[in-house]
N, CA, C and O atoms as a DFTB+ gen file, in Angstrom:
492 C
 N C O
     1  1       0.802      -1.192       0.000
     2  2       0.000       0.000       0.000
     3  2       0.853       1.269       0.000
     4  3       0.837       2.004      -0.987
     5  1       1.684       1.583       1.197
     6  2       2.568       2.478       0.470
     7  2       3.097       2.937      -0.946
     8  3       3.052       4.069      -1.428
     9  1       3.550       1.915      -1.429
    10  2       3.855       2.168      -3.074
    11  2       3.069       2.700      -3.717
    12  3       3.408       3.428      -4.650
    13  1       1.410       2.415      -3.291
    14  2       0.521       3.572      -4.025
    15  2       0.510       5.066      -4.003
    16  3       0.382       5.631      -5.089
    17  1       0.604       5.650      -3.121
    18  2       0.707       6.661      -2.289
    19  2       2.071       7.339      -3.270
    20  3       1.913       8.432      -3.812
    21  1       2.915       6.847      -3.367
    22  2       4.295       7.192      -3.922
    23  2       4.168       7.491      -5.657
    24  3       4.605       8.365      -6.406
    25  1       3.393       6.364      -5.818
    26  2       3.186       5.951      -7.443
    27  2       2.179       7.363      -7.570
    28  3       2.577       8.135      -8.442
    29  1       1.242       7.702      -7.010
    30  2       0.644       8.889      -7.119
    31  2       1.020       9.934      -7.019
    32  3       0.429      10.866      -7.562
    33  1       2.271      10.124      -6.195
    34  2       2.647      11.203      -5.933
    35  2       3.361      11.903      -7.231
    36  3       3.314      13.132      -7.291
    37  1       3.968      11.231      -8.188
    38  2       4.771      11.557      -9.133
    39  2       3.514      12.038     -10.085
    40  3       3.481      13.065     -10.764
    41  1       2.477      11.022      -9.959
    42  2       1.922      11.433     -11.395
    43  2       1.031      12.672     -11.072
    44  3       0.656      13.519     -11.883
    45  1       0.700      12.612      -9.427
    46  2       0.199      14.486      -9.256
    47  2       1.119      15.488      -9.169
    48  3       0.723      16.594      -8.800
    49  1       2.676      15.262      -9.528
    50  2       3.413      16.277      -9.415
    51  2       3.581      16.332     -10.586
    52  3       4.131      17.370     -10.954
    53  1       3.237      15.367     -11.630
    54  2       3.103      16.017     -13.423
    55  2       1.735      16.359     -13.265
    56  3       1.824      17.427     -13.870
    57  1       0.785      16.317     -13.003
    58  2      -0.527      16.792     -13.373
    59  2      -0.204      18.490     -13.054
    60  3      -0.790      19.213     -13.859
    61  1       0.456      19.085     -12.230
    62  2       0.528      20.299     -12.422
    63  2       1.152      20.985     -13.179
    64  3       0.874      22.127     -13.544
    65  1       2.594      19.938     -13.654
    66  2       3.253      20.602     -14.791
    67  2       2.864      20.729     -15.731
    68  3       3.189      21.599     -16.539
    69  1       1.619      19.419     -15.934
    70  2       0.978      19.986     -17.370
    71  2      -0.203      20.519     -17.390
    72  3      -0.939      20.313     -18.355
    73  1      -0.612      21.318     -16.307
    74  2      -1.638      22.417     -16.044
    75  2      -0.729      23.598     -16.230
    76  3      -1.186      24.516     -16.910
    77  1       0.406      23.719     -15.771
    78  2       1.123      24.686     -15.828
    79  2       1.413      25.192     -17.213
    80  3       1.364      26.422     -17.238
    81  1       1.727      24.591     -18.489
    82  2       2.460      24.962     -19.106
    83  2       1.203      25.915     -19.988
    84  3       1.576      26.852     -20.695
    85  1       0.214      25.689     -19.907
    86  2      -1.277      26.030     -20.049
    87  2      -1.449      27.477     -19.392
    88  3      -1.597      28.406     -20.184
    89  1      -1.444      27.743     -18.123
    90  2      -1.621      28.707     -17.518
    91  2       0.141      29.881     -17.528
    92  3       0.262      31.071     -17.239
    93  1       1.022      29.034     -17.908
    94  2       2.379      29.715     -17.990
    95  2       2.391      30.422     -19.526
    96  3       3.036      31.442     -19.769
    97  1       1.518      29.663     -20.580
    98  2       1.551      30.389     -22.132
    99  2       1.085      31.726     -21.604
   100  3       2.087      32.380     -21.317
   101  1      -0.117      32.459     -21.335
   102  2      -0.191      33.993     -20.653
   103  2       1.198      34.275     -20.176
   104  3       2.031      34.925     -20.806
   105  1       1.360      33.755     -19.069
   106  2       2.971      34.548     -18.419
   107  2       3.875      34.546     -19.648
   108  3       4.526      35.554     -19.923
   109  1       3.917      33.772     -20.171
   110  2       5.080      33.838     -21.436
   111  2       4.866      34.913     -21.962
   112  3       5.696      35.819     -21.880
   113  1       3.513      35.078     -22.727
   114  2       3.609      36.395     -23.683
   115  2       3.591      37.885     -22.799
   116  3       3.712      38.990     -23.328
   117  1       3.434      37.665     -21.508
   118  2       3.190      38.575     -20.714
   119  2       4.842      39.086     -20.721
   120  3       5.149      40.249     -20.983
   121  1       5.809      38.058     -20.401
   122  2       7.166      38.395     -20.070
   123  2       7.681      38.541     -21.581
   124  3       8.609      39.336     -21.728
   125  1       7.263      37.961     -22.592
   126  2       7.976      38.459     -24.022
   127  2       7.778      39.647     -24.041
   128  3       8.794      40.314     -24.234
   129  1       6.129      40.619     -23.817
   130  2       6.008      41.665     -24.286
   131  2       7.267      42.740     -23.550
   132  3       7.967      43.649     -23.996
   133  1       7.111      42.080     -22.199
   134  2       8.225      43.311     -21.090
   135  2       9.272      43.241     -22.054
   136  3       9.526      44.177     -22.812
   137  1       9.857      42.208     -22.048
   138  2      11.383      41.932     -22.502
   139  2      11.187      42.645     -23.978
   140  3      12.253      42.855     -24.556
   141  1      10.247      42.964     -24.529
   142  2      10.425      43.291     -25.736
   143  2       9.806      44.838     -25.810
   144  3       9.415      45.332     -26.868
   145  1       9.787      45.283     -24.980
   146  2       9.641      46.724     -25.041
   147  2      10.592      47.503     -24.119
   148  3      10.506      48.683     -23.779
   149  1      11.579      46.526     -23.764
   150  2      12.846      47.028     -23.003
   151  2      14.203      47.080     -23.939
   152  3      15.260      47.653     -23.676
   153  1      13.919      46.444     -24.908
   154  2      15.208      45.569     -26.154
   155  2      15.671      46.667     -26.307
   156  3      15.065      47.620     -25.816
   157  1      16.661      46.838     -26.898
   158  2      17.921      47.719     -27.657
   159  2      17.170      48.328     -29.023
   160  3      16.540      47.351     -29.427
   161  1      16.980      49.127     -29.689
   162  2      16.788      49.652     -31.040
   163  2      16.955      48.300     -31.733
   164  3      16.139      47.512     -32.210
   165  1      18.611      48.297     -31.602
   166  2      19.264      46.989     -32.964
   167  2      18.547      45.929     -32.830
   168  3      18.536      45.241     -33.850
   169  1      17.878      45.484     -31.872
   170  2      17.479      44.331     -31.509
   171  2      15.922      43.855     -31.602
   172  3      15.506      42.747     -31.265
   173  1      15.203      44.855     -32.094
   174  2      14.042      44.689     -31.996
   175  2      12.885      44.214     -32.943
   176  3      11.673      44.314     -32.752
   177  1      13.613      43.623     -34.104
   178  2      13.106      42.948     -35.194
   179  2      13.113      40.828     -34.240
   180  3      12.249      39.954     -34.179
   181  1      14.587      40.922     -33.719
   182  2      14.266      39.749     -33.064
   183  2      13.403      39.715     -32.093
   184  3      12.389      39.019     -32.156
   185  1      13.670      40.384     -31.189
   186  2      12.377      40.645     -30.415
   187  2      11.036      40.349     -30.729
   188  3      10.242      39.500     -30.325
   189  1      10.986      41.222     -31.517
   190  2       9.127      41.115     -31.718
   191  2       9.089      40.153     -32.846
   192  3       7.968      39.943     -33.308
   193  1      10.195      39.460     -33.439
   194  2       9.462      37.922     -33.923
   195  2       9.365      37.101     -32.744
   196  3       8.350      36.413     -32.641
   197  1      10.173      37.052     -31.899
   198  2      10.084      36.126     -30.470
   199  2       8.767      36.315     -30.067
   200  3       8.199      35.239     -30.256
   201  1       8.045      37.068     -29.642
   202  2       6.919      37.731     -29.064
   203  2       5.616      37.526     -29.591
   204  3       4.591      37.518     -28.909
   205  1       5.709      37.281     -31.401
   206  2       4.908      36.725     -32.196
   207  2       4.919      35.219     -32.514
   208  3       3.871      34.670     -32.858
   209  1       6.250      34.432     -32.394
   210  2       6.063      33.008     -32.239
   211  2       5.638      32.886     -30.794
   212  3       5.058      31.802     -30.734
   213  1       5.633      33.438     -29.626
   214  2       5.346      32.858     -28.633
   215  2       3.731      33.159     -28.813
   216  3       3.150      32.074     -28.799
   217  1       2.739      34.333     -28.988
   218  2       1.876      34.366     -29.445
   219  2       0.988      33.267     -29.917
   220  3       0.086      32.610     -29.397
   221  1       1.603      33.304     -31.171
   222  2       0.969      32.427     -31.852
   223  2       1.038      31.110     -31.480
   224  3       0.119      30.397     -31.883
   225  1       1.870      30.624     -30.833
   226  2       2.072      29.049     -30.209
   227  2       1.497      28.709     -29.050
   228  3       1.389      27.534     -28.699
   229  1       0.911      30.110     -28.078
   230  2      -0.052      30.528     -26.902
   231  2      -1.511      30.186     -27.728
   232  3      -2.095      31.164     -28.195
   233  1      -2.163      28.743     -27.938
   234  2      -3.269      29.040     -28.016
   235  2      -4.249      29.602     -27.129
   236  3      -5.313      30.071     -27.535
   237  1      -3.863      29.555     -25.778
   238  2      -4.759      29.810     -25.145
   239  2      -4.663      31.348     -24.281
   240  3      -5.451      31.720     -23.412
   241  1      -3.614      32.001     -24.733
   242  2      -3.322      32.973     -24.895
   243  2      -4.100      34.127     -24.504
   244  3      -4.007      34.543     -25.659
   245  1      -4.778      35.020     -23.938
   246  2      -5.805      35.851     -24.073
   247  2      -5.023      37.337     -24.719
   248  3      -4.054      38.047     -24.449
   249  1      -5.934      37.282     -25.551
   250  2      -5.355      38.239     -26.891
   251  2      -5.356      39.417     -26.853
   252  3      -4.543      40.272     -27.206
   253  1      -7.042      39.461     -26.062
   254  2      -7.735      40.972     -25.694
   255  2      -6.843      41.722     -24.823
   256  3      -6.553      42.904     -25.011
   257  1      -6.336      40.864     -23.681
   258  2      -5.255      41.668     -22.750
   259  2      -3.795      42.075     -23.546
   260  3      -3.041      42.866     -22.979
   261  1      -3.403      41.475     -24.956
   262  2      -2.247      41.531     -25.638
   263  2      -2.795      42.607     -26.277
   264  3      -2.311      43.684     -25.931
   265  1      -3.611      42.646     -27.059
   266  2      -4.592      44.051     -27.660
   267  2      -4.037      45.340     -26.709
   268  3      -3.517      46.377     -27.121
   269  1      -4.250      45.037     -25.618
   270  2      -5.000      46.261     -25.003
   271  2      -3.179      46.787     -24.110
   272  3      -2.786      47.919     -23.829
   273  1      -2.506      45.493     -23.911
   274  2      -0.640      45.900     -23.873
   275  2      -0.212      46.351     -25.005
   276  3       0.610      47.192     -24.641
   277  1      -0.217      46.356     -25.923
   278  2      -0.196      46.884     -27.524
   279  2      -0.330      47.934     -27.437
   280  3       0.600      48.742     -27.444
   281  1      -2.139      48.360     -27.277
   282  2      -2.496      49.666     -27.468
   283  2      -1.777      50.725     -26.511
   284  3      -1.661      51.907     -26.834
   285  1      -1.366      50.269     -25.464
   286  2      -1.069      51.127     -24.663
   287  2       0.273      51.376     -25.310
   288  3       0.593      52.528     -25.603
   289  1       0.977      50.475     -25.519
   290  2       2.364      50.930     -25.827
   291  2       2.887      51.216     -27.112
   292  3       4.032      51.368     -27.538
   293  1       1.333      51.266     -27.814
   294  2       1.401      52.112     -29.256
   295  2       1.835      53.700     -28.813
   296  3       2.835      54.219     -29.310
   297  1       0.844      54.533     -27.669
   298  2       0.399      55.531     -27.385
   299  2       1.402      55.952     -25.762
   300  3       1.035      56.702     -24.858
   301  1       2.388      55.359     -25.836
   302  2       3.103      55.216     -24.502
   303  2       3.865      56.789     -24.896
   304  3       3.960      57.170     -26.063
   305  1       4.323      57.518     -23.828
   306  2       5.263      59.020     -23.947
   307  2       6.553      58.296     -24.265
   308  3       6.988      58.777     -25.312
   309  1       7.422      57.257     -23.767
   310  2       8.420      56.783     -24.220
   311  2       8.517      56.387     -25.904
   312  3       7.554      55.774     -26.365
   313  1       9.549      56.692     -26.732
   314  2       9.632      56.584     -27.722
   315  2      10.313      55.105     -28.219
   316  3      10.268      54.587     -29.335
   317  1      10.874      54.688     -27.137
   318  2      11.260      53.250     -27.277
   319  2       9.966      52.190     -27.199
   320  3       9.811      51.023     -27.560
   321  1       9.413      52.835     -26.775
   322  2       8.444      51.665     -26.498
   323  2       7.166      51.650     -27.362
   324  3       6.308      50.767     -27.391
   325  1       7.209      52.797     -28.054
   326  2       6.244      52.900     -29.290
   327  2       6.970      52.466     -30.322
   328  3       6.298      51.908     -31.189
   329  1       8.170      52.539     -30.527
   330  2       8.856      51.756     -31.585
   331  2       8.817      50.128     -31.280
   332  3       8.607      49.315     -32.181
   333  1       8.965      49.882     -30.387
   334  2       8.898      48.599     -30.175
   335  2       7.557      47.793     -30.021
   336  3       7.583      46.564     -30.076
   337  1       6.296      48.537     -29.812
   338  2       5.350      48.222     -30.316
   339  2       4.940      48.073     -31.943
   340  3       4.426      47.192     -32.632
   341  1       5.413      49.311     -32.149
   342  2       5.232      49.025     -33.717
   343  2       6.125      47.857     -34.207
   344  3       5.308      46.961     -34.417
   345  1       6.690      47.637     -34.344
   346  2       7.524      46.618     -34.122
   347  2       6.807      45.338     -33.958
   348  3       6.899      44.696     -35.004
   349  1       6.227      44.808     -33.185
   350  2       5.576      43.721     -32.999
   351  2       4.234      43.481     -33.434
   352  3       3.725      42.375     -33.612
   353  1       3.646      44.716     -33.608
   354  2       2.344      44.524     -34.526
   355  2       2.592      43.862     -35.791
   356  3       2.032      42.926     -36.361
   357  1       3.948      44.873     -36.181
   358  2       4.505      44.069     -38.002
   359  2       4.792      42.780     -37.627
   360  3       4.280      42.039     -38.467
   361  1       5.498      41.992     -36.573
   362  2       5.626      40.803     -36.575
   363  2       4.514      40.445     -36.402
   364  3       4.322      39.525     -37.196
   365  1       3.592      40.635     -35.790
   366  2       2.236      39.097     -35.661
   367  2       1.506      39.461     -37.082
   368  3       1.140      38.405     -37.599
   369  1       1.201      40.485     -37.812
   370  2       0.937      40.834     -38.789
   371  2       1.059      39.907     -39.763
   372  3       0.199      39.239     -40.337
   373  1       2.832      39.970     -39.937
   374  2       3.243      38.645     -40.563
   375  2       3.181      37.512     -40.576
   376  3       3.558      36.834     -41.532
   377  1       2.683      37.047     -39.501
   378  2       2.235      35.592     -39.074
   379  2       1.109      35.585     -39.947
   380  3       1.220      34.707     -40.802
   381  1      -0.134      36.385     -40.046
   382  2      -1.097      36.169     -40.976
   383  2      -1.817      34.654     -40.298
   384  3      -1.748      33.532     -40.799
   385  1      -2.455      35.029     -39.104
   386  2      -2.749      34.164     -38.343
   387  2      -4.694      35.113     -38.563
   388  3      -5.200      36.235     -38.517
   389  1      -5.102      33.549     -38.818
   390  2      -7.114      34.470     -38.849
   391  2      -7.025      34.505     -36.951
   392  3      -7.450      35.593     -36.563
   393  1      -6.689      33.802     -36.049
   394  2      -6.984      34.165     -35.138
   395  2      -6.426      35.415     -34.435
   396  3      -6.514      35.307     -33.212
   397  1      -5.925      36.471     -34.816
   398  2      -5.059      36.983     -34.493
   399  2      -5.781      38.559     -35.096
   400  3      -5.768      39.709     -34.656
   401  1      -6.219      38.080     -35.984
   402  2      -6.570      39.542     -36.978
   403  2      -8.086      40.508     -36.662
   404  3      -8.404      41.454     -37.383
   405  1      -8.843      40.085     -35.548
   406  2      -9.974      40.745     -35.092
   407  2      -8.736      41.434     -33.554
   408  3      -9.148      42.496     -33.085
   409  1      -7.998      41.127     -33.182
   410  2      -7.137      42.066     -31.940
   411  2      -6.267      42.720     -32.902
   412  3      -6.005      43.868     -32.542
   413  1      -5.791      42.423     -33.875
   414  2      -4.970      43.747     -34.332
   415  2      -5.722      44.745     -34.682
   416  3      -5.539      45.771     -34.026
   417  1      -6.566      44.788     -35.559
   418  2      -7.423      45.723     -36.530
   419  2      -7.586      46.767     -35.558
   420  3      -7.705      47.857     -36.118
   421  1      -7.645      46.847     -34.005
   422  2      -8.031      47.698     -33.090
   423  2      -6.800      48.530     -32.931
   424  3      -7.021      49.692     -32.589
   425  1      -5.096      48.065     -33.169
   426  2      -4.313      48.738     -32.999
   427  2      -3.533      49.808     -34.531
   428  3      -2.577      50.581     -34.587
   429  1      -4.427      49.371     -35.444
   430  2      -4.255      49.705     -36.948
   431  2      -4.232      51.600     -36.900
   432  3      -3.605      52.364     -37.634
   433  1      -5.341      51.980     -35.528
   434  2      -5.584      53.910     -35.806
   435  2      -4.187      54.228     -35.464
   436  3      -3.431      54.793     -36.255
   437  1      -3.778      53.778     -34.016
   438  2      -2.614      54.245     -33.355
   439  2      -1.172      53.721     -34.134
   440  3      -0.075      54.229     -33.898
   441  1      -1.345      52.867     -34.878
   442  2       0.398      52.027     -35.762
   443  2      -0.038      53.407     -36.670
   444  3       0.709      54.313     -36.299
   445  1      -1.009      53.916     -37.764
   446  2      -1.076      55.004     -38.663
   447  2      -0.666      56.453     -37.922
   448  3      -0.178      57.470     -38.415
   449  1      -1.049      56.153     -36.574
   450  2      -0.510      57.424     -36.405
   451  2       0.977      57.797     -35.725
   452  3       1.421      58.927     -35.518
   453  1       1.622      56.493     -35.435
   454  2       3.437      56.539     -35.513
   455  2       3.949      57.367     -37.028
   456  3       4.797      58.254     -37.124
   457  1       2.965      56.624     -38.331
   458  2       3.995      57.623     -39.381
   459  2       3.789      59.018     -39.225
   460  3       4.094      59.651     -40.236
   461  1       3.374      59.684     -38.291
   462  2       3.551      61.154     -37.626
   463  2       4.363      61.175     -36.885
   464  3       5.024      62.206     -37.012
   465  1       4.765      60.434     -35.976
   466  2       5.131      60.757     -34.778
   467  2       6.028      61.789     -34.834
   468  3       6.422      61.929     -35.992
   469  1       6.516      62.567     -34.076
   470  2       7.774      63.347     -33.899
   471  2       9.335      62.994     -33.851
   472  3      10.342      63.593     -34.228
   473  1       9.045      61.456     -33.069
   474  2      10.028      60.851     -33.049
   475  2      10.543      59.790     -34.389
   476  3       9.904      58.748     -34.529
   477  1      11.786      60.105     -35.426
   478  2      12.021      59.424     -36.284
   479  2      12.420      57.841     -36.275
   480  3      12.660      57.079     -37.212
   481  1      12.400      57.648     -34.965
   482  2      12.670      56.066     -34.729
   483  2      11.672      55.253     -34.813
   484  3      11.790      54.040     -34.985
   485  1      10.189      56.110     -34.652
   486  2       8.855      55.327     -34.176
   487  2       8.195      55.513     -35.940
   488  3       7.199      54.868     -36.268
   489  1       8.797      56.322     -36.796
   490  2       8.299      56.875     -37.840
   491  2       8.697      55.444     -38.833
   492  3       8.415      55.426     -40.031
């Protein structure tokens, strides 16, 4: 009887890892977006493809909250971080993912209005 107890114990200490990796796809794109609105100038084409494969490989992903981190950091006072938004819109863009294309269309006013911006990096 012991041995049961043991034999269970392993397979409920994978039952969370593979609940986890489920509830960790959010944290992922959550920590790509940070890491990718912190990146270097030079660096930010890799970046925001990283950010768009993790995306897109997040099915379960909630998009609306990626939408709405987007929008903000379309419209952010930092100029790094509107470049680096723009930036990652063109990458998931490129993915050309149908699930993907009812949360961008919302960030389409604010990416048109970077080719104004003041700042030539975000332009």
């Amino acid at each position: 009887m012991p041995k049961s107890p043991k034999a269970k114990s392993p397979t409920n200490a994978n039952a969370p890892a593979a609940a986890s990796p489920k509830a960790g796809n959010g944290g992922n794109v959550t920590e790509a977006l940070k890491q990718a609105f912190t990146t270097a100038p030079e660096n930010l084409d890799v970046a925001a493809a990283k950010v768009a494969d993790v995306i897109a490989g997040a099915k379960d992903a909630n998009l609306g909250a990626v939408t709405d981190q987007l929008n903000a950091a379309l419209v952010d006072a930092d100029a790094g971080t509107r470049q680096s938004a723009c930036h990652i819109v063109t990458a998931l863009a490129k993915k050309k993912l149908a699930r993907l294309e009812p949360y961008l269309s919302p960030l389409l006013g604010n990416v048109l209005d970077g080719y104004a911006d003041k700042k030539i990096q975000v332009r």
